[in-house]
């Protein structure tokens, strides 16, 4: 589900080319996460930072809409009186 969702998000951006197609790499098992890298291609490298930002915002929205949680580390702090 995640793989098809993220590739769909990438292809939804007007600056991302369809060939070669975007793809998702499963990079590693993190301490509290599964680590992925979305590979995208564009013909306009000068807009790279803006394109990546746009896609990150779109990914966050797509994950939220599809009830896919992003794990964040949590800490419990104990205090004494």
mmCIF file with all atom_site columns, N, CA and C in Angstrom:
data_model
loop_
_atom_site.group_PDB
_atom_site.id
_atom_site.type_symbol
_atom_site.label_atom_id
_atom_site.label_alt_id
_atom_site.label_comp_id
_atom_site.label_asym_id
_atom_site.label_entity_id
_atom_site.label_seq_id
_atom_site.pdbx_PDB_ins_code
_atom_site.Cartn_x
_atom_site.Cartn_y
_atom_site.Cartn_z
_atom_site.occupancy
_atom_site.B_iso_or_equiv
_atom_site.pdbx_formal_charge
_atom_site.auth_seq_id
_atom_site.auth_comp_id
_atom_site.auth_asym_id
_atom_site.auth_atom_id
_atom_site.pdbx_PDB_model_num
ATOM 1   N N  . UNK A 1 1  ? 0.830  -1.195 0.000   1.00 0.00 ? 1  UNK A N  1
ATOM 2   C CA . UNK A 1 1  ? 0.000  0.000  0.000   1.00 0.00 ? 1  UNK A CA 1
ATOM 3   C C  . UNK A 1 1  ? 0.875  1.259  0.000   1.00 0.00 ? 1  UNK A C  1
ATOM 4   N N  . UNK A 1 2  ? 1.892  1.265  0.855   1.00 0.00 ? 2  UNK A N  1
ATOM 5   C CA . UNK A 1 2  ? 2.765  2.438  0.948   1.00 0.00 ? 2  UNK A CA 1
ATOM 6   C C  . UNK A 1 2  ? 3.483  2.695  -0.366  1.00 0.00 ? 2  UNK A C  1
ATOM 7   N N  . UNK A 1 3  ? 4.016  1.637  -0.958  1.00 0.00 ? 3  UNK A N  1
ATOM 8   C CA . UNK A 1 3  ? 4.777  1.783  -2.203  1.00 0.00 ? 3  UNK A CA 1
ATOM 9   C C  . UNK A 1 3  ? 3.923  2.410  -3.301  1.00 0.00 ? 3  UNK A C  1
ATOM 10  N N  . UNK A 1 4  ? 2.740  1.876  -3.535  1.00 0.00 ? 4  UNK A N  1
ATOM 11  C CA . UNK A 1 4  ? 1.891  2.424  -4.603  1.00 0.00 ? 4  UNK A CA 1
ATOM 12  C C  . UNK A 1 4  ? 1.428  3.834  -4.270  1.00 0.00 ? 4  UNK A C  1
ATOM 13  N N  . UNK A 1 5  ? 1.167  4.106  -2.986  1.00 0.00 ? 5  UNK A N  1
ATOM 14  C CA . UNK A 1 5  ? 0.728  5.439  -2.577  1.00 0.00 ? 5  UNK A CA 1
ATOM 15  C C  . UNK A 1 5  ? 1.804  6.494  -2.838  1.00 0.00 ? 5  UNK A C  1
ATOM 16  N N  . UNK A 1 6  ? 3.046  6.202  -2.454  1.00 0.00 ? 6  UNK A N  1
ATOM 17  C CA . UNK A 1 6  ? 4.115  7.194  -2.609  1.00 0.00 ? 6  UNK A CA 1
ATOM 18  C C  . UNK A 1 6  ? 4.484  7.406  -4.080  1.00 0.00 ? 6  UNK A C  1
ATOM 19  N N  . UNK A 1 7  ? 4.470  6.346  -4.858  1.00 0.00 ? 7  UNK A N  1
ATOM 20  C CA . UNK A 1 7  ? 4.745  6.501  -6.292  1.00 0.00 ? 7  UNK A CA 1
ATOM 21  C C  . UNK A 1 7  ? 3.629  7.331  -6.931  1.00 0.00 ? 7  UNK A C  1
ATOM 22  N N  . UNK A 1 8  ? 2.393  7.092  -6.532  1.00 0.00 ? 8  UNK A N  1
ATOM 23  C CA . UNK A 1 8  ? 1.260  7.872  -7.052  1.00 0.00 ? 8  UNK A CA 1
ATOM 24  C C  . UNK A 1 8  ? 1.400  9.355  -6.686  1.00 0.00 ? 8  UNK A C  1
ATOM 25  N N  . UNK A 1 9  ? 1.801  9.628  -5.449  1.00 0.00 ? 9  UNK A N  1
ATOM 26  C CA . UNK A 1 9  ? 2.022  11.015 -5.022  1.00 0.00 ? 9  UNK A CA 1
ATOM 27  C C  . UNK A 1 9  ? 3.086  11.673 -5.897  1.00 0.00 ? 9  UNK A C  1
ATOM 28  N N  . UNK A 1 10 ? 4.184  10.972 -6.120  1.00 0.00 ? 10 UNK A N  1
ATOM 29  C CA . UNK A 1 10 ? 5.276  11.525 -6.935  1.00 0.00 ? 10 UNK A CA 1
ATOM 30  C C  . UNK A 1 10 ? 4.797  11.816 -8.356  1.00 0.00 ? 10 UNK A C  1
ATOM 31  N N  . UNK A 1 11 ? 4.073  10.869 -8.938  1.00 0.00 ? 11 UNK A N  1
ATOM 32  C CA . UNK A 1 11 ? 3.594  11.058 -10.314 1.00 0.00 ? 11 UNK A CA 1
ATOM 33  C C  . UNK A 1 11 ? 2.551  12.167 -10.415 1.00 0.00 ? 11 UNK A C  1
ATOM 34  N N  . UNK A 1 12 ? 1.948  12.532 -9.282  1.00 0.00 ? 12 UNK A N  1
ATOM 35  C CA . UNK A 1 12 ? 0.974  13.613 -9.272  1.00 0.00 ? 12 UNK A CA 1
ATOM 36  C C  . UNK A 1 12 ? 1.590  15.003 -9.353  1.00 0.00 ? 12 UNK A C  1
ATOM 37  N N  . UNK A 1 13 ? 2.896  15.086 -9.203  1.00 0.00 ? 13 UNK A N  1
ATOM 38  C CA . UNK A 1 13 ? 3.576  16.390 -9.278  1.00 0.00 ? 13 UNK A CA 1
ATOM 39  C C  . UNK A 1 13 ? 3.914  16.682 -10.741 1.00 0.00 ? 13 UNK A C  1
ATOM 40  N N  . UNK A 1 14 ? 3.617  17.881 -11.168 1.00 0.00 ? 14 UNK A N  1
ATOM 41  C CA . UNK A 1 14 ? 3.788  18.242 -12.581 1.00 0.00 ? 14 UNK A CA 1
ATOM 42  C C  . UNK A 1 14 ? 5.240  18.238 -13.046 1.00 0.00 ? 14 UNK A C  1
ATOM 43  N N  . UNK A 1 15 ? 6.201  18.354 -12.137 1.00 0.00 ? 15 UNK A N  1
ATOM 44  C CA . UNK A 1 15 ? 7.620  18.404 -12.516 1.00 0.00 ? 15 UNK A CA 1
ATOM 45  C C  . UNK A 1 15 ? 8.289  17.024 -12.541 1.00 0.00 ? 15 UNK A C  1
ATOM 46  N N  . UNK A 1 16 ? 7.570  15.988 -12.143 1.00 0.00 ? 16 UNK A N  1
ATOM 47  C CA . UNK A 1 16 ? 8.145  14.641 -12.116 1.00 0.00 ? 16 UNK A CA 1
ATOM 48  C C  . UNK A 1 16 ? 7.854  13.947 -13.438 1.00 0.00 ? 16 UNK A C  1
ATOM 49  N N  . UNK A 1 17 ? 8.907  13.413 -14.061 1.00 0.00 ? 17 UNK A N  1
ATOM 50  C CA . UNK A 1 17 ? 8.730  12.728 -15.343 1.00 0.00 ? 17 UNK A CA 1
ATOM 51  C C  . UNK A 1 17 ? 8.201  11.314 -15.100 1.00 0.00 ? 17 UNK A C  1
ATOM 52  N N  . UNK A 1 18 ? 7.496  10.789 -16.076 1.00 0.00 ? 18 UNK A N  1
ATOM 53  C CA . UNK A 1 18 ? 6.911  9.453  -15.948 1.00 0.00 ? 18 UNK A CA 1
ATOM 54  C C  . UNK A 1 18 ? 7.887  8.353  -16.350 1.00 0.00 ? 18 UNK A C  1
ATOM 55  N N  . UNK A 1 19 ? 8.919  8.719  -17.110 1.00 0.00 ? 19 UNK A N  1
ATOM 56  C CA . UNK A 1 19 ? 9.917  7.744  -17.521 1.00 0.00 ? 19 UNK A CA 1
ATOM 57  C C  . UNK A 1 19 ? 11.298 8.381  -17.436 1.00 0.00 ? 19 UNK A C  1
ATOM 58  N N  . UNK A 1 20 ? 12.190 7.880  -16.617 1.00 0.00 ? 20 UNK A N  1
ATOM 59  C CA . UNK A 1 20 ? 12.000 6.716  -15.775 1.00 0.00 ? 20 UNK A CA 1
ATOM 60  C C  . UNK A 1 20 ? 11.016 7.004  -14.642 1.00 0.00 ? 20 UNK A C  1
ATOM 61  N N  . UNK A 1 21 ? 10.272 5.992  -14.278 1.00 0.00 ? 21 UNK A N  1
ATOM 62  C CA . UNK A 1 21 ? 9.234  6.136  -13.258 1.00 0.00 ? 21 UNK A CA 1
ATOM 63  C C  . UNK A 1 21 ? 9.842  6.259  -11.863 1.00 0.00 ? 21 UNK A C  1
ATOM 64  N N  . UNK A 1 22 ? 9.163  6.998  -10.985 1.00 0.00 ? 22 UNK A N  1
ATOM 65  C CA . UNK A 1 22 ? 9.604  7.042  -9.586  1.00 0.00 ? 22 UNK A CA 1
ATOM 66  C C  . UNK A 1 22 ? 9.546  5.631  -8.988  1.00 0.00 ? 22 UNK A C  1
ATOM 67  N N  . UNK A 1 23 ? 10.390 5.374  -7.995  1.00 0.00 ? 23 UNK A N  1
ATOM 68  C CA . UNK A 1 23 ? 10.326 4.082  -7.317  1.00 0.00 ? 23 UNK A CA 1
ATOM 69  C C  . UNK A 1 23 ? 10.733 4.243  -5.861  1.00 0.00 ? 23 UNK A C  1
ATOM 70  N N  . UNK A 1 24 ? 10.315 3.281  -5.067  1.00 0.00 ? 24 UNK A N  1
ATOM 71  C CA . UNK A 1 24 ? 10.541 3.321  -3.631  1.00 0.00 ? 24 UNK A CA 1
ATOM 72  C C  . UNK A 1 24 ? 11.524 2.232  -3.235  1.00 0.00 ? 24 UNK A C  1
ATOM 73  N N  . UNK A 1 25 ? 12.539 2.605  -2.462  1.00 0.00 ? 25 UNK A N  1
ATOM 74  C CA . UNK A 1 25 ? 13.514 1.656  -1.936  1.00 0.00 ? 25 UNK A CA 1
ATOM 75  C C  . UNK A 1 25 ? 13.263 1.448  -0.448  1.00 0.00 ? 25 UNK A C  1
ATOM 76  N N  . UNK A 1 26 ? 13.262 0.207  -0.006  1.00 0.00 ? 26 UNK A N  1
ATOM 77  C CA . UNK A 1 26 ? 13.202 -0.121 1.417   1.00 0.00 ? 26 UNK A CA 1
ATOM 78  C C  . UNK A 1 26 ? 14.643 -0.128 1.900   1.00 0.00 ? 26 UNK A C  1
ATOM 79  N N  . UNK A 1 27 ? 15.053 0.922  2.603   1.00 0.00 ? 27 UNK A N  1
ATOM 80  C CA . UNK A 1 27 ? 16.453 1.110  2.958   1.00 0.00 ? 27 UNK A CA 1
ATOM 81  C C  . UNK A 1 27 ? 16.898 0.331  4.191   1.00 0.00 ? 27 UNK A C  1
ATOM 82  N N  . UNK A 1 28 ? 16.043 0.320  5.241   1.00 0.00 ? 28 UNK A N  1
ATOM 83  C CA . UNK A 1 28 ? 16.542 -0.260 6.480   1.00 0.00 ? 28 UNK A CA 1
ATOM 84  C C  . UNK A 1 28 ? 15.432 -0.387 7.508   1.00 0.00 ? 28 UNK A C  1
ATOM 85  N N  . UNK A 1 29 ? 15.738 -1.140 8.562   1.00 0.00 ? 29 UNK A N  1
ATOM 86  C CA . UNK A 1 29 ? 14.893 -1.190 9.743   1.00 0.00 ? 29 UNK A CA 1
ATOM 87  C C  . UNK A 1 29 ? 15.477 -0.201 10.741  1.00 0.00 ? 29 UNK A C  1
ATOM 88  N N  . UNK A 1 30 ? 14.716 0.838  11.101  1.00 0.00 ? 30 UNK A N  1
ATOM 89  C CA . UNK A 1 30 ? 15.177 1.812  12.077  1.00 0.00 ? 30 UNK A CA 1
ATOM 90  C C  . UNK A 1 30 ? 14.828 1.350  13.484  1.00 0.00 ? 30 UNK A C  1
ATOM 91  N N  . UNK A 1 31 ? 15.213 2.129  14.485  1.00 0.00 ? 31 UNK A N  1
ATOM 92  C CA . UNK A 1 31 ? 14.901 1.788  15.875  1.00 0.00 ? 31 UNK A CA 1
ATOM 93  C C  . UNK A 1 31 ? 13.396 1.706  16.107  1.00 0.00 ? 31 UNK A C  1
ATOM 94  N N  . UNK A 1 32 ? 12.662 2.652  15.527  1.00 0.00 ? 32 UNK A N  1
ATOM 95  C CA . UNK A 1 32 ? 11.205 2.680  15.686  1.00 0.00 ? 32 UNK A CA 1
ATOM 96  C C  . UNK A 1 32 ? 10.527 2.902  14.345  1.00 0.00 ? 32 UNK A C  1
ATOM 97  N N  . UNK A 1 33 ? 11.148 2.450  13.266  1.00 0.00 ? 33 UNK A N  1
ATOM 98  C CA . UNK A 1 33 ? 10.613 2.777  11.945  1.00 0.00 ? 33 UNK A CA 1
ATOM 99  C C  . UNK A 1 33 ? 11.072 1.782  10.895  1.00 0.00 ? 33 UNK A C  1
ATOM 100 N N  . UNK A 1 34 ? 10.434 1.872  9.756   1.00 0.00 ? 34 UNK A N  1
ATOM 101 C CA . UNK A 1 34 ? 10.918 1.247  8.530   1.00 0.00 ? 34 UNK A CA 1
ATOM 102 C C  . UNK A 1 34 ? 11.376 2.408  7.662   1.00 0.00 ? 34 UNK A C  1
ATOM 103 N N  . UNK A 1 35 ? 12.582 2.371  7.143   1.00 0.00 ? 35 UNK A N  1
ATOM 104 C CA . UNK A 1 35 ? 13.156 3.508  6.426   1.00 0.00 ? 35 UNK A CA 1
ATOM 105 C C  . UNK A 1 35 ? 13.092 3.282  4.916   1.00 0.00 ? 35 UNK A C  1
ATOM 106 N N  . UNK A 1 36 ? 12.468 4.232  4.216   1.00 0.00 ? 36 UNK A N  1
ATOM 107 C CA . UNK A 1 36 ? 12.302 4.166  2.773   1.00 0.00 ? 36 UNK A CA 1
ATOM 108 C C  . UNK A 1 36 ? 12.919 5.395  2.121   1.00 0.00 ? 36 UNK A C  1
ATOM 109 N N  . UNK A 1 37 ? 13.289 5.272  0.853   1.00 0.00 ? 37 UNK A N  1
ATOM 110 C CA . UNK A 1 37 ? 13.725 6.404  0.045   1.00 0.00 ? 37 UNK A CA 1
ATOM 111 C C  . UNK A 1 37 ? 12.915 6.392  -1.245  1.00 0.00 ? 37 UNK A C  1
ATOM 112 N N  . UNK A 1 38 ? 12.275 7.522  -1.541  1.00 0.00 ? 38 UNK A N  1
ATOM 113 C CA . UNK A 1 38 ? 11.518 7.674  -2.777  1.00 0.00 ? 38 UNK A CA 1
ATOM 114 C C  . UNK A 1 38 ? 12.441 8.311  -3.812  1.00 0.00 ? 38 UNK A C  1
ATOM 115 N N  . UNK A 1 39 ? 12.668 7.613  -4.904  1.00 0.00 ? 39 UNK A N  1
ATOM 116 C CA . UNK A 1 39 ? 13.530 8.120  -5.973  1.00 0.00 ? 39 UNK A CA 1
ATOM 117 C C  . UNK A 1 39 ? 12.639 8.725  -7.058  1.00 0.00 ? 39 UNK A C  1
ATOM 118 N N  . UNK A 1 40 ? 12.914 9.980  -7.388  1.00 0.00 ? 40 UNK A N  1
ATOM 119 C CA . UNK A 1 40 ? 12.123 10.700 -8.391  1.00 0.00 ? 40 UNK A CA 1
ATOM 120 C C  . UNK A 1 40 ? 13.044 11.293 -9.438  1.00 0.00 ? 40 UNK A C  1
ATOM 121 N N  . UNK A 1 41 ? 12.474 11.578 -10.603 1.00 0.00 ? 41 UNK A N  1
ATOM 122 C CA . UNK A 1 41 ? 13.246 12.163 -11.693 1.00 0.00 ? 41 UNK A CA 1
ATOM 123 C C  . UNK A 1 41 ? 12.511 13.379 -12.230 1.00 0.00 ? 41 UNK A C  1
ATOM 124 N N  . UNK A 1 42 ? 13.290 14.415 -12.551 1.00 0.00 ? 42 UNK A N  1
ATOM 125 C CA . UNK A 1 42 ? 12.729 15.641 -13.099 1.00 0.00 ? 42 UNK A CA 1
ATOM 126 C C  . UNK A 1 42 ? 13.653 16.166 -14.184 1.00 0.00 ? 42 UNK A C  1
ATOM 127 N N  . UNK A 1 43 ? 13.111 16.968 -15.058 1.00 0.00 ? 43 UNK A N  1
ATOM 128 C CA . UNK A 1 43 ? 13.942 17.614 -16.082 1.00 0.00 ? 43 UNK A CA 1
ATOM 129 C C  . UNK A 1 43 ? 14.407 18.983 -15.621 1.00 0.00 ? 43 UNK A C  1
ATOM 130 N N  . UNK A 1 44 ? 13.956 19.430 -14.445 1.00 0.00 ? 44 UNK A N  1
ATOM 131 C CA . UNK A 1 44 ? 14.276 20.758 -13.963 1.00 0.00 ? 44 UNK A CA 1
ATOM 132 C C  . UNK A 1 44 ? 14.969 20.677 -12.602 1.00 0.00 ? 44 UNK A C  1
ATOM 133 N N  . UNK A 1 45 ? 16.254 20.337 -12.611 1.00 0.00 ? 45 UNK A N  1
ATOM 134 C CA . UNK A 1 45 ? 17.012 20.165 -11.369 1.00 0.00 ? 45 UNK A CA 1
ATOM 135 C C  . UNK A 1 45 ? 17.122 21.463 -10.568 1.00 0.00 ? 45 UNK A C  1
ATOM 136 N N  . UNK A 1 46 ? 16.975 22.614 -11.216 1.00 0.00 ? 46 UNK A N  1
ATOM 137 C CA . UNK A 1 46 ? 17.067 23.890 -10.505 1.00 0.00 ? 46 UNK A CA 1
ATOM 138 C C  . UNK A 1 46 ? 15.908 24.077 -9.533  1.00 0.00 ? 46 UNK A C  1
ATOM 139 N N  . UNK A 1 47 ? 14.813 23.364 -9.755  1.00 0.00 ? 47 UNK A N  1
ATOM 140 C CA . UNK A 1 47 ? 13.662 23.436 -8.852  1.00 0.00 ? 47 UNK A CA 1
ATOM 141 C C  . UNK A 1 47 ? 13.650 22.269 -7.866  1.00 0.00 ? 47 UNK A C  1
ATOM 142 N N  . UNK A 1 48 ? 14.744 21.543 -7.781  1.00 0.00 ? 48 UNK A N  1
ATOM 143 C CA . UNK A 1 48 ? 14.808 20.334 -6.967  1.00 0.00 ? 48 UNK A CA 1
ATOM 144 C C  . UNK A 1 48 ? 14.333 20.509 -5.537  1.00 0.00 ? 48 UNK A C  1
ATOM 145 N N  . UNK A 1 49 ? 14.796 21.548 -4.851  1.00 0.00 ? 49 UNK A N  1
ATOM 146 C CA . UNK A 1 49 ? 14.414 21.757 -3.453  1.00 0.00 ? 49 UNK A CA 1
ATOM 147 C C  . UNK A 1 49 ? 12.908 21.989 -3.320  1.00 0.00 ? 49 UNK A C  1
ATOM 148 N N  . UNK A 1 50 ? 12.341 22.776 -4.216  1.00 0.00 ? 50 UNK A N  1
ATOM 149 C CA . UNK A 1 50 ? 10.898 23.043 -4.170  1.00 0.00 ? 50 UNK A CA 1
ATOM 150 C C  . UNK A 1 50 ? 10.095 21.794 -4.501  1.00 0.00 ? 50 UNK A C  1
ATOM 151 N N  . UNK A 1 51 ? 10.554 21.031 -5.479  1.00 0.00 ? 51 UNK A N  1
ATOM 152 C CA . UNK A 1 51 ? 9.859  19.801 -5.865  1.00 0.00 ? 51 UNK A CA 1
ATOM 153 C C  . UNK A 1 51 ? 9.849  18.825 -4.687  1.00 0.00 ? 51 UNK A C  1
ATOM 154 N N  . UNK A 1 52 ? 11.006 18.637 -4.046  1.00 0.00 ? 52 UNK A N  1
ATOM 155 C CA . UNK A 1 52 ? 11.080 17.718 -2.909  1.00 0.00 ? 52 UNK A CA 1
ATOM 156 C C  . UNK A 1 52 ? 10.191 18.188 -1.760  1.00 0.00 ? 52 UNK A C  1
ATOM 157 N N  . UNK A 1 53 ? 10.156 19.483 -1.511  1.00 0.00 ? 53 UNK A N  1
ATOM 158 C CA . UNK A 1 53 ? 9.289  20.019 -0.466  1.00 0.00 ? 53 UNK A CA 1
ATOM 159 C C  . UNK A 1 53 ? 7.820  19.770 -0.803  1.00 0.00 ? 53 UNK A C  1
ATOM 160 N N  . UNK A 1 54 ? 7.433  20.053 -2.041  1.00 0.00 ? 54 UNK A N  1
ATOM 161 C CA . UNK A 1 54 ? 6.049  19.808 -2.471  1.00 0.00 ? 54 UNK A CA 1
ATOM 162 C C  . UNK A 1 54 ? 5.669  18.348 -2.260  1.00 0.00 ? 54 UNK A C  1
ATOM 163 N N  . UNK A 1 55 ? 6.558  17.457 -2.634  1.00 0.00 ? 55 UNK A N  1
ATOM 164 C CA . UNK A 1 55 ? 6.272  16.023 -2.518  1.00 0.00 ? 55 UNK A CA 1
ATOM 165 C C  . UNK A 1 55 ? 6.199  15.606 -1.055  1.00 0.00 ? 55 UNK A C  1
ATOM 166 N N  . UNK A 1 56 ? 7.044  16.156 -0.210  1.00 0.00 ? 56 UNK A N  1
ATOM 167 C CA . UNK A 1 56 ? 6.979  15.829 1.222   1.00 0.00 ? 56 UNK A CA 1
ATOM 168 C C  . UNK A 1 56 ? 5.643  16.250 1.817   1.00 0.00 ? 56 UNK A C  1
ATOM 169 N N  . UNK A 1 57 ? 5.178  17.458 1.472   1.00 0.00 ? 57 UNK A N  1
ATOM 170 C CA . UNK A 1 57 ? 3.861  17.903 1.946   1.00 0.00 ? 57 UNK A CA 1
ATOM 171 C C  . UNK A 1 57 ? 2.764  16.971 1.429   1.00 0.00 ? 57 UNK A C  1
ATOM 172 N N  . UNK A 1 58 ? 2.847  16.578 0.165   1.00 0.00 ? 58 UNK A N  1
ATOM 173 C CA . UNK A 1 58 ? 1.844  15.689 -0.432  1.00 0.00 ? 58 UNK A CA 1
ATOM 174 C C  . UNK A 1 58 ? 1.896  14.306 0.211   1.00 0.00 ? 58 UNK A C  1
ATOM 175 N N  . UNK A 1 59 ? 3.091  13.826 0.540   1.00 0.00 ? 59 UNK A N  1
ATOM 176 C CA . UNK A 1 59 ? 3.222  12.528 1.205   1.00 0.00 ? 59 UNK A CA 1
ATOM 177 C C  . UNK A 1 59 ? 2.580  12.583 2.587   1.00 0.00 ? 59 UNK A C  1
ATOM 178 N N  . UNK A 1 60 ? 2.860  13.623 3.332   1.00 0.00 ? 60 UNK A N  1
ATOM 179 C CA . UNK A 1 60 ? 2.280  13.745 4.679   1.00 0.00 ? 60 UNK A CA 1
ATOM 180 C C  . UNK A 1 60 ? 0.760  13.722 4.594   1.00 0.00 ? 60 UNK A C  1
ATOM 181 N N  . UNK A 1 61 ? 0.212  14.449 3.651   1.00 0.00 ? 61 UNK A N  1
ATOM 182 C CA . UNK A 1 61 ? -1.246 14.502 3.477   1.00 0.00 ? 61 UNK A CA 1
ATOM 183 C C  . UNK A 1 61 ? -1.796 13.127 3.076   1.00 0.00 ? 61 UNK A C  1
ATOM 184 N N  . UNK A 1 62 ? -1.137 12.469 2.138   1.00 0.00 ? 62 UNK A N  1
ATOM 185 C CA . UNK A 1 62 ? -1.594 11.158 1.673   1.00 0.00 ? 62 UNK A CA 1
ATOM 186 C C  . UNK A 1 62 ? -1.532 10.122 2.798   1.00 0.00 ? 62 UNK A C  1
ATOM 187 N N  . UNK A 1 63 ? -0.488 10.154 3.603   1.00 0.00 ? 63 UNK A N  1
ATOM 188 C CA . UNK A 1 63 ? -0.384 9.224  4.722   1.00 0.00 ? 63 UNK A CA 1
ATOM 189 C C  . UNK A 1 63 ? -1.507 9.457  5.723   1.00 0.00 ? 63 UNK A C  1
ATOM 190 N N  . UNK A 1 64 ? -1.776 10.729 6.026   1.00 0.00 ? 64 UNK A N  1
ATOM 191 C CA . UNK A 1 64 ? -2.841 11.072 6.972   1.00 0.00 ? 64 UNK A CA 1
ATOM 192 C C  . UNK A 1 64 ? -4.194 10.591 6.453   1.00 0.00 ? 64 UNK A C  1
ATOM 193 N N  . UNK A 1 65 ? -4.489 10.870 5.183   1.00 0.00 ? 65 UNK A N  1
ATOM 194 C CA . UNK A 1 65 ? -5.766 10.478 4.571   1.00 0.00 ? 65 UNK A CA 1
ATOM 195 C C  . UNK A 1 65 ? -5.933 8.957  4.583   1.00 0.00 ? 65 UNK A C  1
ATOM 196 N N  . UNK A 1 66 ? -4.830 8.223  4.413   1.00 0.00 ? 66 UNK A N  1
ATOM 197 C CA . UNK A 1 66 ? -4.880 6.763  4.344   1.00 0.00 ? 66 UNK A CA 1
ATOM 198 C C  . UNK A 1 66 ? -4.608 6.087  5.691   1.00 0.00 ? 66 UNK A C  1
ATOM 199 N N  . UNK A 1 67 ? -4.649 6.869  6.776   1.00 0.00 ? 67 UNK A N  1
ATOM 200 C CA . UNK A 1 67 ? -4.465 6.337  8.136   1.00 0.00 ? 67 UNK A CA 1
ATOM 201 C C  . UNK A 1 67 ? -3.170 5.551  8.298   1.00 0.00 ? 67 UNK A C  1
ATOM 202 N N  . UNK A 1 68 ? -2.095 6.047  7.691   1.00 0.00 ? 68 UNK A N  1
ATOM 203 C CA . UNK A 1 68 ? -0.771 5.453  7.864   1.00 0.00 ? 68 UNK A CA 1
ATOM 204 C C  . UNK A 1 68 ? 0.005  6.365  8.803   1.00 0.00 ? 68 UNK A C  1
ATOM 205 N N  . UNK A 1 69 ? 0.342  5.837  9.966   1.00 0.00 ? 69 UNK A N  1
ATOM 206 C CA . UNK A 1 69 ? 1.021  6.642  10.978  1.00 0.00 ? 69 UNK A CA 1
ATOM 207 C C  . UNK A 1 69 ? 2.512  6.713  10.732  1.00 0.00 ? 69 UNK A C  1
ATOM 208 N N  . UNK A 1 70 ? 3.086  7.852  11.066  1.00 0.00 ? 70 UNK A N  1
ATOM 209 C CA . UNK A 1 70 ? 4.540  8.032  11.057  1.00 0.00 ? 70 UNK A CA 1
ATOM 210 C C  . UNK A 1 70 ? 5.000  7.850  12.501  1.00 0.00 ? 70 UNK A C  1
ATOM 211 N N  . UNK A 1 71 ? 5.845  6.858  12.772  1.00 0.00 ? 71 UNK A N  1
ATOM 212 C CA . UNK A 1 71 ? 6.284  6.658  14.160  1.00 0.00 ? 71 UNK A CA 1
ATOM 213 C C  . UNK A 1 71 ? 7.300  7.721  14.568  1.00 0.00 ? 71 UNK A C  1
ATOM 214 N N  . UNK A 1 72 ? 7.121  8.218  15.765  1.00 0.00 ? 72 UNK A N  1
ATOM 215 C CA . UNK A 1 72 ? 8.067  9.164  16.330  1.00 0.00 ? 72 UNK A CA 1
ATOM 216 C C  . UNK A 1 72 ? 8.545  8.597  17.657  1.00 0.00 ? 72 UNK A C  1
ATOM 217 N N  . UNK A 1 73 ? 9.833  8.747  17.955  1.00 0.00 ? 73 UNK A N  1
ATOM 218 C CA . UNK A 1 73 ? 10.338 8.250  19.240  1.00 0.00 ? 73 UNK A CA 1
ATOM 219 C C  . UNK A 1 73 ? 9.607  8.958  20.387  1.00 0.00 ? 73 UNK A C  1
ATOM 220 N N  . UNK A 1 74 ? 9.358  8.197  21.440  1.00 0.00 ? 74 UNK A N  1
ATOM 221 C CA . UNK A 1 74 ? 8.711  8.766  22.621  1.00 0.00 ? 74 UNK A CA 1
ATOM 222 C C  . UNK A 1 74 ? 9.592  8.502  23.840  1.00 0.00 ? 74 UNK A C  1
ATOM 223 N N  . UNK A 1 75 ? 9.603  9.458  24.744  1.00 0.00 ? 75 UNK A N  1
ATOM 224 C CA . UNK A 1 75 ? 10.364 9.309  25.972  1.00 0.00 ? 75 UNK A CA 1
ATOM 225 C C  . UNK A 1 75 ? 9.434  9.528  27.158  1.00 0.00 ? 75 UNK A C  1
ATOM 226 N N  . UNK A 1 76 ? 9.656  8.770  28.204  1.00 0.00 ? 76 UNK A N  1
ATOM 227 C CA . UNK A 1 76 ? 8.912  8.955  29.432  1.00 0.00 ? 76 UNK A CA 1
ATOM 228 C C  . UNK A 1 76 ? 9.876  9.596  30.423  1.00 0.00 ? 76 UNK A C  1
ATOM 229 N N  . UNK A 1 77 ? 9.448  10.705 30.984  1.00 0.00 ? 77 UNK A N  1
ATOM 230 C CA . UNK A 1 77 ? 10.298 11.425 31.942  1.00 0.00 ? 77 UNK A CA 1
ATOM 231 C C  . UNK A 1 77 ? 9.627  11.334 33.305  1.00 0.00 ? 77 UNK A C  1
ATOM 232 N N  . UNK A 1 78 ? 10.356 10.801 34.259  1.00 0.00 ? 78 UNK A N  1
ATOM 233 C CA . UNK A 1 78 ? 9.858  10.694 35.620  1.00 0.00 ? 78 UNK A CA 1
ATOM 234 C C  . UNK A 1 78 ? 10.477 11.823 36.441  1.00 0.00 ? 78 UNK A C  1
ATOM 235 N N  . UNK A 1 79 ? 9.650  12.494 37.199  1.00 0.00 ? 79 UNK A N  1
ATOM 236 C CA . UNK A 1 79 ? 10.154 13.553 38.077  1.00 0.00 ? 79 UNK A CA 1
ATOM 237 C C  . UNK A 1 79 ? 9.839  13.182 39.508  1.00 0.00 ? 79 UNK A C  1
ATOM 238 N N  . UNK A 1 80 ? 10.630 13.642 40.423  1.00 0.00 ? 80 UNK A N  1
ATOM 239 C CA . UNK A 1 80 ? 10.371 13.406 41.841  1.00 0.00 ? 80 UNK A CA 1
ATOM 240 C C  . UNK A 1 80 ? 10.152 14.744 42.526  1.00 0.00 ? 80 UNK A C  1
ATOM 241 N N  . UNK A 1 81 ? 9.334  14.698 43.566  1.00 0.00 ? 81 UNK A N  1
ATOM 242 C CA . UNK A 1 81 ? 9.011  15.939 44.304  1.00 0.00 ? 81 UNK A CA 1
ATOM 243 C C  . UNK A 1 81 ? 10.040 16.228 45.332  1.00 0.00 ? 81 UNK A C  1
#
